Each structure stands twice: as structure tokens, then as C-alpha cells.
Short mmCIF file of C-alpha atoms and ligand atoms in Angstrom, two decimals:
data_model
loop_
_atom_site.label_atom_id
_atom_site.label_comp_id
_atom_site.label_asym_id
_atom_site.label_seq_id
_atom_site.Cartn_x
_atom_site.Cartn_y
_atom_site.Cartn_z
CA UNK A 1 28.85 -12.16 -10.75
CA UNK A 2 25.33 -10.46 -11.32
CA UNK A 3 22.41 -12.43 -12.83
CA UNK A 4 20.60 -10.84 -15.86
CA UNK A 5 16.88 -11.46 -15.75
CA UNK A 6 13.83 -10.83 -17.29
CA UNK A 7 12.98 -7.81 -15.01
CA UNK A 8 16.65 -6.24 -14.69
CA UNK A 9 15.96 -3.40 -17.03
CA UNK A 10 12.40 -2.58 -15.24
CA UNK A 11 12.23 1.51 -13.72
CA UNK A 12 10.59 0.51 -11.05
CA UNK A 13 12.33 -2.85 -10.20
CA UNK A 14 15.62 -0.44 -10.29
CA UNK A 15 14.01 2.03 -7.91
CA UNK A 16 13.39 -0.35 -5.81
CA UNK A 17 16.75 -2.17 -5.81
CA UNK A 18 18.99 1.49 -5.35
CA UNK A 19 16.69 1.48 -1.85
CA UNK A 20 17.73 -1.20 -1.09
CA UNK A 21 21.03 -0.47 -1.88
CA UNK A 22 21.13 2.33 -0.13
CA UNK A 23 19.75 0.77 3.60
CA UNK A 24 22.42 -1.77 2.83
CA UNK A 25 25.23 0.70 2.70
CA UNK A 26 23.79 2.41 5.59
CA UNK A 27 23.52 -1.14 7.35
CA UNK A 28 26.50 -2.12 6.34
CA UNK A 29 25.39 -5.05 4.27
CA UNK A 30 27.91 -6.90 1.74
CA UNK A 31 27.44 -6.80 -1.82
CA UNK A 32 26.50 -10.47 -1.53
CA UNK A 33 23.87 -10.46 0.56
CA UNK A 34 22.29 -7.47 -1.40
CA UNK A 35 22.50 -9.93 -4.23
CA UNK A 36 20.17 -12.13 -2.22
CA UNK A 37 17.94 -10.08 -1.65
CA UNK A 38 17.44 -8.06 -4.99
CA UNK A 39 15.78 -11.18 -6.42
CA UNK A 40 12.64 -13.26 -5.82
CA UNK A 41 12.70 -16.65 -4.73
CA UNK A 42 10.27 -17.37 -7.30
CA UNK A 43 8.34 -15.84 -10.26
CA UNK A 44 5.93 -17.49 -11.90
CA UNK A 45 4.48 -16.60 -15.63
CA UNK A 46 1.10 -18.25 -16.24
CA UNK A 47 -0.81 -17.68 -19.58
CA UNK A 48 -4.68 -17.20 -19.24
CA UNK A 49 -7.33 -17.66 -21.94
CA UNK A 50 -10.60 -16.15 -22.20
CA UNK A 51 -13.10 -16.44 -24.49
CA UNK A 52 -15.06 -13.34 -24.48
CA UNK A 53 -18.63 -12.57 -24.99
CA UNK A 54 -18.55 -12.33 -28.42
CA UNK A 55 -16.82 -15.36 -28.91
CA UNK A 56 -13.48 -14.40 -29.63
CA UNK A 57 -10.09 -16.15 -27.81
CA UNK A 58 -8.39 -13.79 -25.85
CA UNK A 59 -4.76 -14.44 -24.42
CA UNK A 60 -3.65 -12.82 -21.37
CA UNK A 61 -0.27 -13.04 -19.62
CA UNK A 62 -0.14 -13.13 -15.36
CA UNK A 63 3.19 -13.24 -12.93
CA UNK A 64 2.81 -13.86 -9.16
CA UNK A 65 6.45 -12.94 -7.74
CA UNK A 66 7.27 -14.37 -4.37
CA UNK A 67 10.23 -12.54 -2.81
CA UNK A 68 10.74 -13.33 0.39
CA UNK A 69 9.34 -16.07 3.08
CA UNK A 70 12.03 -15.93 5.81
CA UNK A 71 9.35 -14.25 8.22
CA UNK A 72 6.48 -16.12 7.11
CA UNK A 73 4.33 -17.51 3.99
CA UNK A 74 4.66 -14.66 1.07
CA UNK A 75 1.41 -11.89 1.18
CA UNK A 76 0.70 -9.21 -1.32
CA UNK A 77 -1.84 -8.38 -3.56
CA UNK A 78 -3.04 -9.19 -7.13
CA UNK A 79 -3.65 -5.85 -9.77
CA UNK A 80 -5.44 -5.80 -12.82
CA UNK A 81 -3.37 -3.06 -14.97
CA UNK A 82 -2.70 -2.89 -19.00
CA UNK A 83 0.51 -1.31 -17.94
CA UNK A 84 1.55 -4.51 -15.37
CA UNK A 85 4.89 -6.12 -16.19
CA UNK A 86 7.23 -8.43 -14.68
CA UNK A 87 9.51 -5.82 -13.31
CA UNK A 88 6.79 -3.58 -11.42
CA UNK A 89 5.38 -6.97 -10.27
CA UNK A 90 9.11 -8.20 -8.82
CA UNK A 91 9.18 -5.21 -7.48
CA UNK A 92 5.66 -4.53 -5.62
CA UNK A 93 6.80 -7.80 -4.05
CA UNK A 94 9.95 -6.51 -2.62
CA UNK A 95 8.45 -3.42 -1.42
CA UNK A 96 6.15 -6.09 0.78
CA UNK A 97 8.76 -8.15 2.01
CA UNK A 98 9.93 -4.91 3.91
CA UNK A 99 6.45 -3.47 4.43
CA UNK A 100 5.51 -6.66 6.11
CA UNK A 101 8.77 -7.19 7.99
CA UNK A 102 8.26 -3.93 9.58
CA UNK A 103 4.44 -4.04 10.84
CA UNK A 104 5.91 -6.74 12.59
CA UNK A 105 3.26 -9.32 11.20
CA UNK A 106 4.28 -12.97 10.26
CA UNK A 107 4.45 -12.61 6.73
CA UNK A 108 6.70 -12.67 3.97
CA UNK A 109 6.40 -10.14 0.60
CA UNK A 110 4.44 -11.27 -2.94
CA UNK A 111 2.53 -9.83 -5.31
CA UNK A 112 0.61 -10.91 -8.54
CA UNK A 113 -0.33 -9.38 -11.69
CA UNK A 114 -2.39 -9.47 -15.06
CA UNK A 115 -1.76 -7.53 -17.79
CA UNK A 116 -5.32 -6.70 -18.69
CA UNK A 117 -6.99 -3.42 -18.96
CA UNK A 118 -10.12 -4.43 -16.66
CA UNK A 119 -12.85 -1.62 -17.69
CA UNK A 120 -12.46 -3.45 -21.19
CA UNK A 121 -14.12 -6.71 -20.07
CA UNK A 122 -17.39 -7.92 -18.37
CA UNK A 123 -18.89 -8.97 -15.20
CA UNK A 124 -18.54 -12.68 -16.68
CA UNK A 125 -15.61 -11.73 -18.15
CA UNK A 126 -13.68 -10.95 -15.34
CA UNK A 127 -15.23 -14.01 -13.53
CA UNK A 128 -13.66 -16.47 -16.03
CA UNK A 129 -10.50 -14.20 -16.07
CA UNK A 130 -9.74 -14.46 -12.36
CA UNK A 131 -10.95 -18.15 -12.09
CA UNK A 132 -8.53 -19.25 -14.47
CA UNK A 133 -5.81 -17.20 -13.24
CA UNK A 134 -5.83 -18.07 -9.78
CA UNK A 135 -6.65 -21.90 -10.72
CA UNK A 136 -3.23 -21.15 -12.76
CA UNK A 137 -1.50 -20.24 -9.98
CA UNK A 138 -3.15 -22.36 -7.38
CA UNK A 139 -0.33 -24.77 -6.95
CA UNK A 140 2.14 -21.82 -5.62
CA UNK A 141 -0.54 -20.45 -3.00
CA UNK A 142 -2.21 -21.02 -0.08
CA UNK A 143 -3.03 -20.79 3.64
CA UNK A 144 0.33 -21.40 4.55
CA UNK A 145 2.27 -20.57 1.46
CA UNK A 146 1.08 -17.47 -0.30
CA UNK A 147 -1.70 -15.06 0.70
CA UNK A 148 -3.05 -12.75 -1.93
CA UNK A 149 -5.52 -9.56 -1.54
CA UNK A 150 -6.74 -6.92 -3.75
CA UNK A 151 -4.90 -4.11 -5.36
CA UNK A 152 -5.69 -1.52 -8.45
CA UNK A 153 -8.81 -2.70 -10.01
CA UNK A 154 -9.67 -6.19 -7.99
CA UNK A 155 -11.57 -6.19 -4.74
CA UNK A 156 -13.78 -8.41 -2.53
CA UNK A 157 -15.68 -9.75 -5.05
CA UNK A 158 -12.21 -10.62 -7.17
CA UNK A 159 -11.09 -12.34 -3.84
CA UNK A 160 -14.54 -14.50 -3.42
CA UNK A 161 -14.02 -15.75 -7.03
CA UNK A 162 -10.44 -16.87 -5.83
CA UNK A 163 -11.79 -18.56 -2.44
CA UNK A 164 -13.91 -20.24 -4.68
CA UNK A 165 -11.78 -21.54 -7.04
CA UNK A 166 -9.03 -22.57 -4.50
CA UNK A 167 -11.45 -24.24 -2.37
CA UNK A 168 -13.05 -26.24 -5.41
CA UNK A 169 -9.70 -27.20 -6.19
CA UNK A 170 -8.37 -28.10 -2.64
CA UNK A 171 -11.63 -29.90 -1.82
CA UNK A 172 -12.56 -27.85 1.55
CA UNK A 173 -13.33 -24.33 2.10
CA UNK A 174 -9.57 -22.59 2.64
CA UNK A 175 -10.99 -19.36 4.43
CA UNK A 176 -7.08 -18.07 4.68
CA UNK A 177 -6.35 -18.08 1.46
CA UNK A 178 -6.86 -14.99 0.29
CA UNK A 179 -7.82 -11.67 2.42
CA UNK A 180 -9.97 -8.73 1.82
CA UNK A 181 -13.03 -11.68 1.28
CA UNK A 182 -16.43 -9.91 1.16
CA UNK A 183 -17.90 -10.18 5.20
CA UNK A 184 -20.46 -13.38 4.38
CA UNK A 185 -17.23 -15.04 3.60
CA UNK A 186 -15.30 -14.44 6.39
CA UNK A 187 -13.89 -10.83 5.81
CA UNK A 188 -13.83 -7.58 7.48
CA UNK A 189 -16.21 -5.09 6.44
CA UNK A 190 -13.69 -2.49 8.81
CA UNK A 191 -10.80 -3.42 5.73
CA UNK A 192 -12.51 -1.19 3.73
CA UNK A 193 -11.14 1.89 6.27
CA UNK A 194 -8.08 0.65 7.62
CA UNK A 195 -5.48 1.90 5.51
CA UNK A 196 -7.06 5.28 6.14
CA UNK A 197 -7.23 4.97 9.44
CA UNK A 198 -3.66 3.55 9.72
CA UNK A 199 -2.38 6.74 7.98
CA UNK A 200 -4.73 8.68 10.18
CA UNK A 201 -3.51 6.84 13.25
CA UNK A 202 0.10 7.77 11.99
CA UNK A 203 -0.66 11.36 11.97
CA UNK A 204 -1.97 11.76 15.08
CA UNK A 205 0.99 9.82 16.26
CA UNK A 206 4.00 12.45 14.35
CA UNK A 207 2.00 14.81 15.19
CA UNK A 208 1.70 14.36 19.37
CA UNK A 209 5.62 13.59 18.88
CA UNK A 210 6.62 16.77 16.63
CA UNK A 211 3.97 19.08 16.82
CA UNK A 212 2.56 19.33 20.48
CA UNK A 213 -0.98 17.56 19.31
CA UNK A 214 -3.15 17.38 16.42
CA UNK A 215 -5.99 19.24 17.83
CA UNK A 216 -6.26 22.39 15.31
CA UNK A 217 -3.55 21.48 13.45
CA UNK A 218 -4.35 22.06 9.93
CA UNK A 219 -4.14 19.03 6.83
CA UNK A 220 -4.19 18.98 3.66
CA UNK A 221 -5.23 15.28 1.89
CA UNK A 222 -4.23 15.15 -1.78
CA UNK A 223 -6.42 12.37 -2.80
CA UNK A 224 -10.46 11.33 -2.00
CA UNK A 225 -10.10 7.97 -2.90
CA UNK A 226 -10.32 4.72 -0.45
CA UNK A 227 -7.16 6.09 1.52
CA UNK A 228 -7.50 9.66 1.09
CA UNK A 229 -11.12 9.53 2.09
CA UNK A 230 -10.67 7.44 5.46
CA UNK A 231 -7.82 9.47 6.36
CA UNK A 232 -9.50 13.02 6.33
CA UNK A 233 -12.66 11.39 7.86
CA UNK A 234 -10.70 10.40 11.03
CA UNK A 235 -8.34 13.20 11.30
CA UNK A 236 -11.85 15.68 11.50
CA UNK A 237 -13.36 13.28 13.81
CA UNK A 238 -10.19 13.60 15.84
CA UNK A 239 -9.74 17.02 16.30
CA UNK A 240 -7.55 18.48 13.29
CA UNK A 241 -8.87 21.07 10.72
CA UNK A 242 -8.49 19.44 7.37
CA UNK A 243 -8.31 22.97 5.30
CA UNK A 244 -8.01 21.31 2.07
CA UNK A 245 -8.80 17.86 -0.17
CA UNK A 246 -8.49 17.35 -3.97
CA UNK A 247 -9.28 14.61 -6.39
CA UNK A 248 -8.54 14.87 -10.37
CA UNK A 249 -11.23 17.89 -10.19
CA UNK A 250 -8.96 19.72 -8.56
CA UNK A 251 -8.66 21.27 -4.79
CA UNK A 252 -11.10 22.52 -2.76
CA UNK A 253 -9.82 25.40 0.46
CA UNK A 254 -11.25 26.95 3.23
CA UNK A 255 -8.76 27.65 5.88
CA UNK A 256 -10.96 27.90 8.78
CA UNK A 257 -11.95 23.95 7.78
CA UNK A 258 -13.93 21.53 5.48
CA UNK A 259 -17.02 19.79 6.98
CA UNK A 260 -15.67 16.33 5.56
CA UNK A 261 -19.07 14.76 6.32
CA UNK A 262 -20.61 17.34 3.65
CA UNK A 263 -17.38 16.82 1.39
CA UNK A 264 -17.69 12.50 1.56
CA UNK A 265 -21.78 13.19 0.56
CA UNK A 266 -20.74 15.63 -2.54
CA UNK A 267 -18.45 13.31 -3.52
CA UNK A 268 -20.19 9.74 -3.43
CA UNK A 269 -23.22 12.45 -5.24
CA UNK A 270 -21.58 13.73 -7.90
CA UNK A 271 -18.03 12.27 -8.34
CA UNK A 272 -16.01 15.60 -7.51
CA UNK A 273 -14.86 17.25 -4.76
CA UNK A 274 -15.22 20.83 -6.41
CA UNK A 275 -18.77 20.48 -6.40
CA UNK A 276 -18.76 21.27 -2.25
CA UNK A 277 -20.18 24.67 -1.61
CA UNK A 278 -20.10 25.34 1.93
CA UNK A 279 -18.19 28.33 3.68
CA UNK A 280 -15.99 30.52 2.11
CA UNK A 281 -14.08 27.36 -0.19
CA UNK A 282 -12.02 28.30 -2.80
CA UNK A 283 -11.46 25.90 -5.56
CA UNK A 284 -8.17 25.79 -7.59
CA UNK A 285 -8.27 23.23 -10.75
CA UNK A 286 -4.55 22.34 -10.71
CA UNK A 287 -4.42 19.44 -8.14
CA UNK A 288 -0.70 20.18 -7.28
CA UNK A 289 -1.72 23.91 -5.98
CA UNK A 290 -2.56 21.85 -2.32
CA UNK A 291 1.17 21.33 -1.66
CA UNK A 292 1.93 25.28 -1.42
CA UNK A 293 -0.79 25.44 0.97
CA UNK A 294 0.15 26.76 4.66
CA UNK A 295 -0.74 23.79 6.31
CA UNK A 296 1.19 21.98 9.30
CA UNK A 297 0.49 18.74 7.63
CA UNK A 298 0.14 17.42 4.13
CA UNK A 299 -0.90 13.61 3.26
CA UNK A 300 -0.38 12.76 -0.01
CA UNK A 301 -3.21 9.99 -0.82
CA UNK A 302 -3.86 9.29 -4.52
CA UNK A 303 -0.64 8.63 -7.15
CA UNK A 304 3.02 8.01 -6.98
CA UNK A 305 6.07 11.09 -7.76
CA UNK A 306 3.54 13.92 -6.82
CA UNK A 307 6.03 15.51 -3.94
CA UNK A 308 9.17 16.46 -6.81
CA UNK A 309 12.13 18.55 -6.53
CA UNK A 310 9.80 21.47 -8.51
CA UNK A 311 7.27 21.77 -5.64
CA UNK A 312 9.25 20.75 -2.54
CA UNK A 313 11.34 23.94 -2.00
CA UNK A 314 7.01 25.59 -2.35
CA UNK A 315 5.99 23.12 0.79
CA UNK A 316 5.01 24.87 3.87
CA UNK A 317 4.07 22.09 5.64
CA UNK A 318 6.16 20.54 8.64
CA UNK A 319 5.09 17.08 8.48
CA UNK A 320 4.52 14.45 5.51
CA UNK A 321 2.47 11.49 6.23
CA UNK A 322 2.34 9.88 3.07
CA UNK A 323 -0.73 7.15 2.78
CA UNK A 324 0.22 6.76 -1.68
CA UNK A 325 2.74 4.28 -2.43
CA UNK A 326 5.81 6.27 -3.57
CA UNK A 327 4.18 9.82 -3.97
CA UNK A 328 7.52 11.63 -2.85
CA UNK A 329 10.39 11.32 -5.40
CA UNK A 330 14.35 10.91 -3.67
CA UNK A 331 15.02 14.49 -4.60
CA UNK A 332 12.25 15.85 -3.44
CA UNK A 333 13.07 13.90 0.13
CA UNK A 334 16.66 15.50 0.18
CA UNK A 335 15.25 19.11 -0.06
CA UNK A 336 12.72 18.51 2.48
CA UNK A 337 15.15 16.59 4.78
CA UNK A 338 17.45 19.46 4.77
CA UNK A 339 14.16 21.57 5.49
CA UNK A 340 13.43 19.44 9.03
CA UNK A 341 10.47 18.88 7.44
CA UNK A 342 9.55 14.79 8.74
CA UNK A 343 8.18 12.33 6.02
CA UNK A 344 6.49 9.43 7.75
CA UNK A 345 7.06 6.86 4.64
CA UNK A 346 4.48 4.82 2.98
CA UNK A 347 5.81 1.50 4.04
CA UNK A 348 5.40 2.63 7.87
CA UNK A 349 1.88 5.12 7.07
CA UNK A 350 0.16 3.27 4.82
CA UNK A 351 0.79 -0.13 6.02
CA UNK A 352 -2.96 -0.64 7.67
CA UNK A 353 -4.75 -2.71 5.16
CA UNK A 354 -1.85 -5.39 5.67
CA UNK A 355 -2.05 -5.35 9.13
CA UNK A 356 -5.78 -6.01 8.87
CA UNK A 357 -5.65 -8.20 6.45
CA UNK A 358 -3.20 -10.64 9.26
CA UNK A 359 -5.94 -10.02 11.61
CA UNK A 360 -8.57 -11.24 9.25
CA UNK A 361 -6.22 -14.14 8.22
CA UNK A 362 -5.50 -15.09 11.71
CA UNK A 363 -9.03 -15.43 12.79
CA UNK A 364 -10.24 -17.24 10.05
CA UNK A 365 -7.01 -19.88 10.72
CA UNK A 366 -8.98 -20.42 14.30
CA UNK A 367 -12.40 -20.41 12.53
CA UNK A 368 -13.56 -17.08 14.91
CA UNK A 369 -14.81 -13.90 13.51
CA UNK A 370 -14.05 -10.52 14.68
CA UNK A 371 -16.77 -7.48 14.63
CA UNK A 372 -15.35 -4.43 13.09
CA UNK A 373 -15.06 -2.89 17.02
CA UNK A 374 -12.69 -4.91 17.66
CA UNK A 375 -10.71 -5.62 14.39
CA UNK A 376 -9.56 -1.49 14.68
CA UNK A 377 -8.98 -1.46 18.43
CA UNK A 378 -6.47 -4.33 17.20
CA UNK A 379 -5.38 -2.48 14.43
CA UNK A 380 -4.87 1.16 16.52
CA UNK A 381 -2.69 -0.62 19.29
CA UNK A 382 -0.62 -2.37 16.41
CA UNK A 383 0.19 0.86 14.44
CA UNK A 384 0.26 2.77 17.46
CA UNK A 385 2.99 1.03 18.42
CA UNK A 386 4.69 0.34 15.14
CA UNK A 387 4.81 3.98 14.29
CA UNK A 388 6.46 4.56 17.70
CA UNK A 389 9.39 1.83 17.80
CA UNK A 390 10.47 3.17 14.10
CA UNK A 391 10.20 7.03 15.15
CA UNK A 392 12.60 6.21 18.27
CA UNK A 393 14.54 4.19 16.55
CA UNK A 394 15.06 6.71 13.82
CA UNK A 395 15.50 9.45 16.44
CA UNK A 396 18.43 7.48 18.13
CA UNK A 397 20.51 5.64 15.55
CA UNK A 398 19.35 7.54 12.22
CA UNK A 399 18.04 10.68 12.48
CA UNK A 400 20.95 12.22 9.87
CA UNK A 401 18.74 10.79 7.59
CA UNK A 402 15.20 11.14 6.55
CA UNK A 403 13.03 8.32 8.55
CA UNK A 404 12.41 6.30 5.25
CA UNK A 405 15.93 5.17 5.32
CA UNK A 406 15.33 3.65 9.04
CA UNK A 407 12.24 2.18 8.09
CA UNK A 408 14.24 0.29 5.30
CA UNK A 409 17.13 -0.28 7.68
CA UNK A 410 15.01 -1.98 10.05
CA UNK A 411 12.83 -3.95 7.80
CA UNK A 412 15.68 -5.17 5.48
CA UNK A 413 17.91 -5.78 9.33
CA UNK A 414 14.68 -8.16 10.30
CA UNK A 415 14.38 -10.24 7.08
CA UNK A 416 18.72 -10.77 7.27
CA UNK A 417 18.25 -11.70 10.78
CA UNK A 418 15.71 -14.55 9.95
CA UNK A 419 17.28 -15.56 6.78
CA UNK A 420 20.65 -15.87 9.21
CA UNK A 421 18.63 -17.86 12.08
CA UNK A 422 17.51 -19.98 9.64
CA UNK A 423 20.81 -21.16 8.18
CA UNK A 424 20.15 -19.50 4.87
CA UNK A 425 22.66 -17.05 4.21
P1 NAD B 1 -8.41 5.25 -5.21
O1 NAD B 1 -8.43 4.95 -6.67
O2 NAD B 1 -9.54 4.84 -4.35
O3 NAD B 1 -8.22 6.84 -4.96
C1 NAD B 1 -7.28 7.62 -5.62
C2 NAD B 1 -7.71 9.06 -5.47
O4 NAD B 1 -6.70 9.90 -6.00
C3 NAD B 1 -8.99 9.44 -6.22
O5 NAD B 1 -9.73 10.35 -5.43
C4 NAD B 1 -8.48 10.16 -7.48
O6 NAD B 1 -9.40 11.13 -7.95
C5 NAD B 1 -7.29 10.84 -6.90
N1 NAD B 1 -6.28 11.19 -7.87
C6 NAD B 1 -5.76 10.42 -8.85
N2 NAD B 1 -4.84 11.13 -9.53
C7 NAD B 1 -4.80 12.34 -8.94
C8 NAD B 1 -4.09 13.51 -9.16
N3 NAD B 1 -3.18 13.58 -10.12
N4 NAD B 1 -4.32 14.58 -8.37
C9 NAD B 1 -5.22 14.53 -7.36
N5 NAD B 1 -5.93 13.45 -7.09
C10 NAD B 1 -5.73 12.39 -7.88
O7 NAD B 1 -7.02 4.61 -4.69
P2 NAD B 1 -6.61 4.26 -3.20
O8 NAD B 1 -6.92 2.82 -2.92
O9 NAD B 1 -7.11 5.32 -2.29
O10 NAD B 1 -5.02 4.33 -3.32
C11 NAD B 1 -4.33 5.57 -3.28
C12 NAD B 1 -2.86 5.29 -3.06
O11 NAD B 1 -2.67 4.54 -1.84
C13 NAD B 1 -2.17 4.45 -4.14
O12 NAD B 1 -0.83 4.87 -4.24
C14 NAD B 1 -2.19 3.03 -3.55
O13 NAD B 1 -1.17 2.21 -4.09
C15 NAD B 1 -1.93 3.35 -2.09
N6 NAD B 1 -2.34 2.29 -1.16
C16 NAD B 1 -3.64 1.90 -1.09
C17 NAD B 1 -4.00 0.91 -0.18
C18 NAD B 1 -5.43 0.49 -0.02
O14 NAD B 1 -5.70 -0.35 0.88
N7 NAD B 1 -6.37 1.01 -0.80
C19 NAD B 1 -3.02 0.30 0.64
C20 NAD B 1 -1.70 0.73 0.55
C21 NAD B 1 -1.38 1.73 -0.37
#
């Protein structure tokens, strides 16, 4: 018998419940442990009030969705979006549970939302908003329970607000409560980079696996954002030509290479990527023109369903890292599979800001700080190693399919395993 809840009907909660599907089929998983799995162990609905500046009472509805805590308390972030509902939020919290299960880190998946279109409300605002939010929720988190961290539209400053108001509530200062904290308060200033870097770091990995090396192997990064950013910056540091970058401005192209240096200073100037000038750069204002590019490597960096079956039979490319959440749709990933082209999938690529947010976690839990040195020499050996376990492991029991179905298959094999060991199912 199937259970009908609130988020059945949710697009995104289904996507994410025919991939699991599917690694079940492939793993051999009965119907009734997928049944398990497809559904939280707990969502929570809390209402928050605010009164605004101008003294009206505004209502405002939040969820925090725990999945899964068979490998360890539930971790995920918290997003600020007018569009957030109790599906996508079930969902995001899935897609963690596996995320986390396959960085190998000790935690289990959540993730928290408020449906609130942020740019509409103050500095104070947004203060009393998260306050009262996280004091709402403050009986289901916790060092050892549930760890949140920014997503779309909240960031350090969200996450010292929620310190604050745990710790007020709790009586002590709970340093592991939340991750992502501004540095003064116990964070890392080298989060800021590391889900860049990861992807970065998973690039040079595919590509000293499939492509002899990344030195003067040309990228294209759809995407100048935190991720997209970090991820060209490294790659030129390392070696590769990064030929092309785009943000909503469009795409700017010079196949003998980009300085990035010059392209991170025109940006944080003027807000676009177009407005870079050097060399011979060619600018195209349709963003979507980078994936017909001949490049050896594309990293898709900025929004989901970019990679579709309309452009995929266009890519050149030979290897897909992708650092987005969900930027290549199943299709698309059929068409390239068939092509040998390799799609290193977001759970695996862009899995670095978890990973650094455990480090930061784990080193506040023993009261030590890290310097930033450090924190991504930790982080490198981590999703160094990571990257390699799932590309052997795809190479010796999956490679018929593309690698995101071994990623899944391993993740969703590691969370049965516990919930087995532990007499659950
Ligand atoms: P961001 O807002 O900092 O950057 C997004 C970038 O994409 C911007 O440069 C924007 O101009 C560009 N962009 C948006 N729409 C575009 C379009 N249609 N064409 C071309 N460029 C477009 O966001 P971010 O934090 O870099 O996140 C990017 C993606 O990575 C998202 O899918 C996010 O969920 C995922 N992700 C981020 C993190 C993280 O730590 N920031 C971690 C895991 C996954």
C-alpha cells in the first residue's frame, strides 16, 4: 500500500523518487524498501510571524524535512525562495541523504525552507525572520541531531543569527550547530571556495583518468557565480585553458584562453562577464551558445535542466563535470552516454561545501580551529579520493551506465546497509 502525502504530487519530489527508483532496480532493491526510503522520517511545518517595518503582520510558512539519520545526525541547508514548497524541500533532503552518504562523511540528509521572497524584506527584517524560524524549529536541531547551512539567498550572517538564537535558547554557545558560521564565530573563511574547488579538484581528477592530464585541456564554465567562479579560478591556476565563461550577460570566447584573474576583476567591477576586453574574445549573448563550443571539458555551474536533449547531440565536449545541482536533464544523459561522453554528477562534483562544512563541524565539536591551509589540504585528499573509489567502482560493476547511476547505487547501497546494521529494516 502507498502513502499519499502532502508532497506526493511535487515535480521535483517525483524526480527525485524515479532516481531512486531507478538505482533500486539496478541494485536490486524491493519495492518495500524503496517505500522506506522515498519518505522522510520527519517534516516539520512551522508558521513564522513578522511584523515588518511599517508595522504590518506578516505570516510566513517554513518546513525543515529530515530524511534520513542512519549514517549520522541529518545536515542540509536552509533557502530563502518565494517558489519553496514542501515537495522541493522533501526532496533537497533526499538528494543529501545520498550526497552525504557518498562523501563518506558521518551525516545523514535534511534540508529547510521558507517561503519568502528575501530581496522583499530588510536587514531587520530578515533578522527577526530567521530568529523566529530557527527558534521554531529549535527543538528538532542540533549538534547532534540536525545540522543546517546556507543555501539560495541565506549565508554566514543567516547562520550567526541561528547560532545565536540556538545558543540563547540552549543556554551555552552550541558552535556545531549550524555550519558555514562567519570566521569570528568559528567558521571557515576557505567555505567560501570549496565547492569550487571540489568541482575543480574533480576535473583534474576525470581528466588525469580519461584524458591523459588537464594541462592545456580546454573548459568551458557556464556560470560565474560562487561555484562557477572558484572552479575556473583553480582549473587556470592548475594548468587548463578555460576558453570560455558566461553569466546571464551572456558568454565570453577566446580559444587560445581567458586570463580569469582579469575576468574575476571585471566581474566583481561591473557585474558582467561581457564587459572583459582582453585578446581576441568574442562575446555571444545567448548563454546556451557555450555548450557547442569545441572544448574537451564543459562544467555547467549556475541553474538546473541547462544540458537538454536539444543541445546534447551539439556538445563537443568529452567530459561533463557538473558543479549545478541537476543542470543535465535524463534525456540529455542518455544521448551523451551513448556518445562516451563521461558526466561526473553533481552529487559526486559538487559535493565540497558539505565536506567542508564536516570539517568545520568536527573541529568546533573538539573546540580547535583550522586555518584555511589546512581545511583544503583536508578537503583535496577527501575528494581526491572520493572521486576515485566511485570512478573505479563505476568502471568495474557499472560502466553500461552513465556514472550518476553508480553514484546513486552506492550512496543509496550505504544508507540500506546502516539502516540493516541497525535493526531497522
Ligand atoms: P550563484 O548565484 O553564486 O551563481 C550562479 C551563476 O549562474 C551566476 O553567475 C549567474 O549569473 C549565472 N546564471 C544564472 N542563470 C544563468 C543562465 N541561464 N545562464 C548562464 N548563467 C546563469 O550560485 P552558486 O552558489 O554558484 O550555485 C550555482 C549552482 O551550484 C546551483 O545549482 C547550486 O544549487 C549549486 N551548488 C552550490 C553550492 C554552493 O556551495 N554554493 C553547493 C552545491 C551546489
Amino acid at each position: 500500500m502507498s502513502i499519499s502525502t502532502l508532497y506526493e504530487n511535487d515535480p521535483v519530489y517525483q524526480q527525485a523518487v524515479q532516481q531512486l527508483k531507478q538505482s533500486a532496480s539496478i541494485l536490486g532493491l524491493p519495492d518495500d524498501i524503496v517505500e522506506v526510503l522515498r519518505h522522510p522520517e520527519k517534516l516539520v511545518q512551522v508558521k513564522i510571524v513578522v511584523k515588518r517595518d511599517n508595522g504590518r503582520i506578516e505570516t510566513y510558512i517554513g518546513w525543515r524535512s529530515q530524511h534520513n539519520s542512519a549514517l549520522g545526525p541529518y545536515k542540509g541547508g536552509i533557502r530563502y525562495s518565494e517558489n519553496a514548497t514542501a515537495g522541493e524541500t522533501v526532496a533537497l533532503s533526499m538528494w543529501m541523504t545520498w550526497k552525504n552518504a557518498l562523501a563518506g562523511i558521518p551525516y545523514g540528509g535534511g534540508k529547510g525552507a521558507v517561503r519568502v521572497n528575501p530581496k522583499n524584506l530588510s536587514q531587520r527584517e530578515l533578522e527577526e525572520l530567521s530568529r523566529k524560524y530557527f527558534a521554531a524549529i529549535s527543538k528538532e536541531v542540533g549538534p547532534d541531531v540536525d545540522i543546517p547551512a546556507p543555501d539560495v539567498y541565506t549565508n554566514p550572517q543567516t547562520m550567526a543569527w541561528y547560532f545565536d538564537e540556538y545558543s540563547r535558547i540552549v543556554g551555552y554557545n552550541a558552535w556545531g550547530v549550524v555550519t558555514a558560521k562567519p570566521p569570528e564565530l568559528g567558521g571557515l573563511t576557505a567555505r567560501t571556495v570549496s565547492t569550487g574547488y571540489g568541482v575543480a579538484l574533480g576535473v583534474r581528477e576525470a581528466a588525469k583518468k580519461w584524458l591523459g592530464g588537464l594541462q592545456g585541456k580546454t573548459v568551458a564554465v557556464h556560470g560565474f557565480g560562487n561555484v562557477g567562479s572558484y572552479a575556473a579560478k583553480y582549473l587556470y591556476e592548475w594548468g587548463a585553458t578555460v576558453v570560455a565563461v558566461s553569466d546571464t550577460s551572456g558568454v565570453i570566447y577566446d580559444p587560445k584562453g581567458l586570463d580569469i584573474n582579469e575576468v574575476l576583476k571585471v566581474k566583481e567591477a561591473t557585474g558582467k562577464v561581457v564587459n572583459y576586453k582582453k585578446g581576441d574574445v568574442k562575446v555571444y549573448t545567448n548563454d546556451r551558445a557555450l555548450f557547442e563550443l569545441p572544448v574537451d571539458i564543459i562544467v555547467p555551474a549556475a541553474v538546473e535542466n541547462v544540458i537538454t536533449r536539444e543541445n546534447a547531440n551539439s556538445i563537443k565536449a568529452k567530459l561533463i563535470v557538473e558543479g549545478a545541482n541537476g543542470p543535465t536533464t535524463p534525456e540529455a544523459e542518455e544521448i551523451l552516454h551513448k556518445k562516451d561522453v563521461i558526466i561526473v554528477p553533481d552529487i559526486l562534483a559538487n559535493a565540497g561545501g558539505v565536506v567542508m562544512s564536516w570539517i568545520e563541524w568536527s573541529h568546533n565539536r573538539m573546540g580547535c580551529w583550522l586555518t584555511d591551509e589546512e581545511a583544503l589540504a583536508r578537503l583535496d585528499k577527501i575528494m581526491s579520493s572520493n572521486f576515485n573509489k566511485v570512478f573505479d567502482e563505476w568502471e568495474k560493476k557499472y560502466r553500461n551506465y552513465p556514472m550518476r547511476i553508480a553514484a546513486y547505487a552506492i550512496a543509496v547501497d550505504r544508507v540500506v546497509k546502516a539502516m540493516k546494521l541497525r535493526g531497522w529494516i
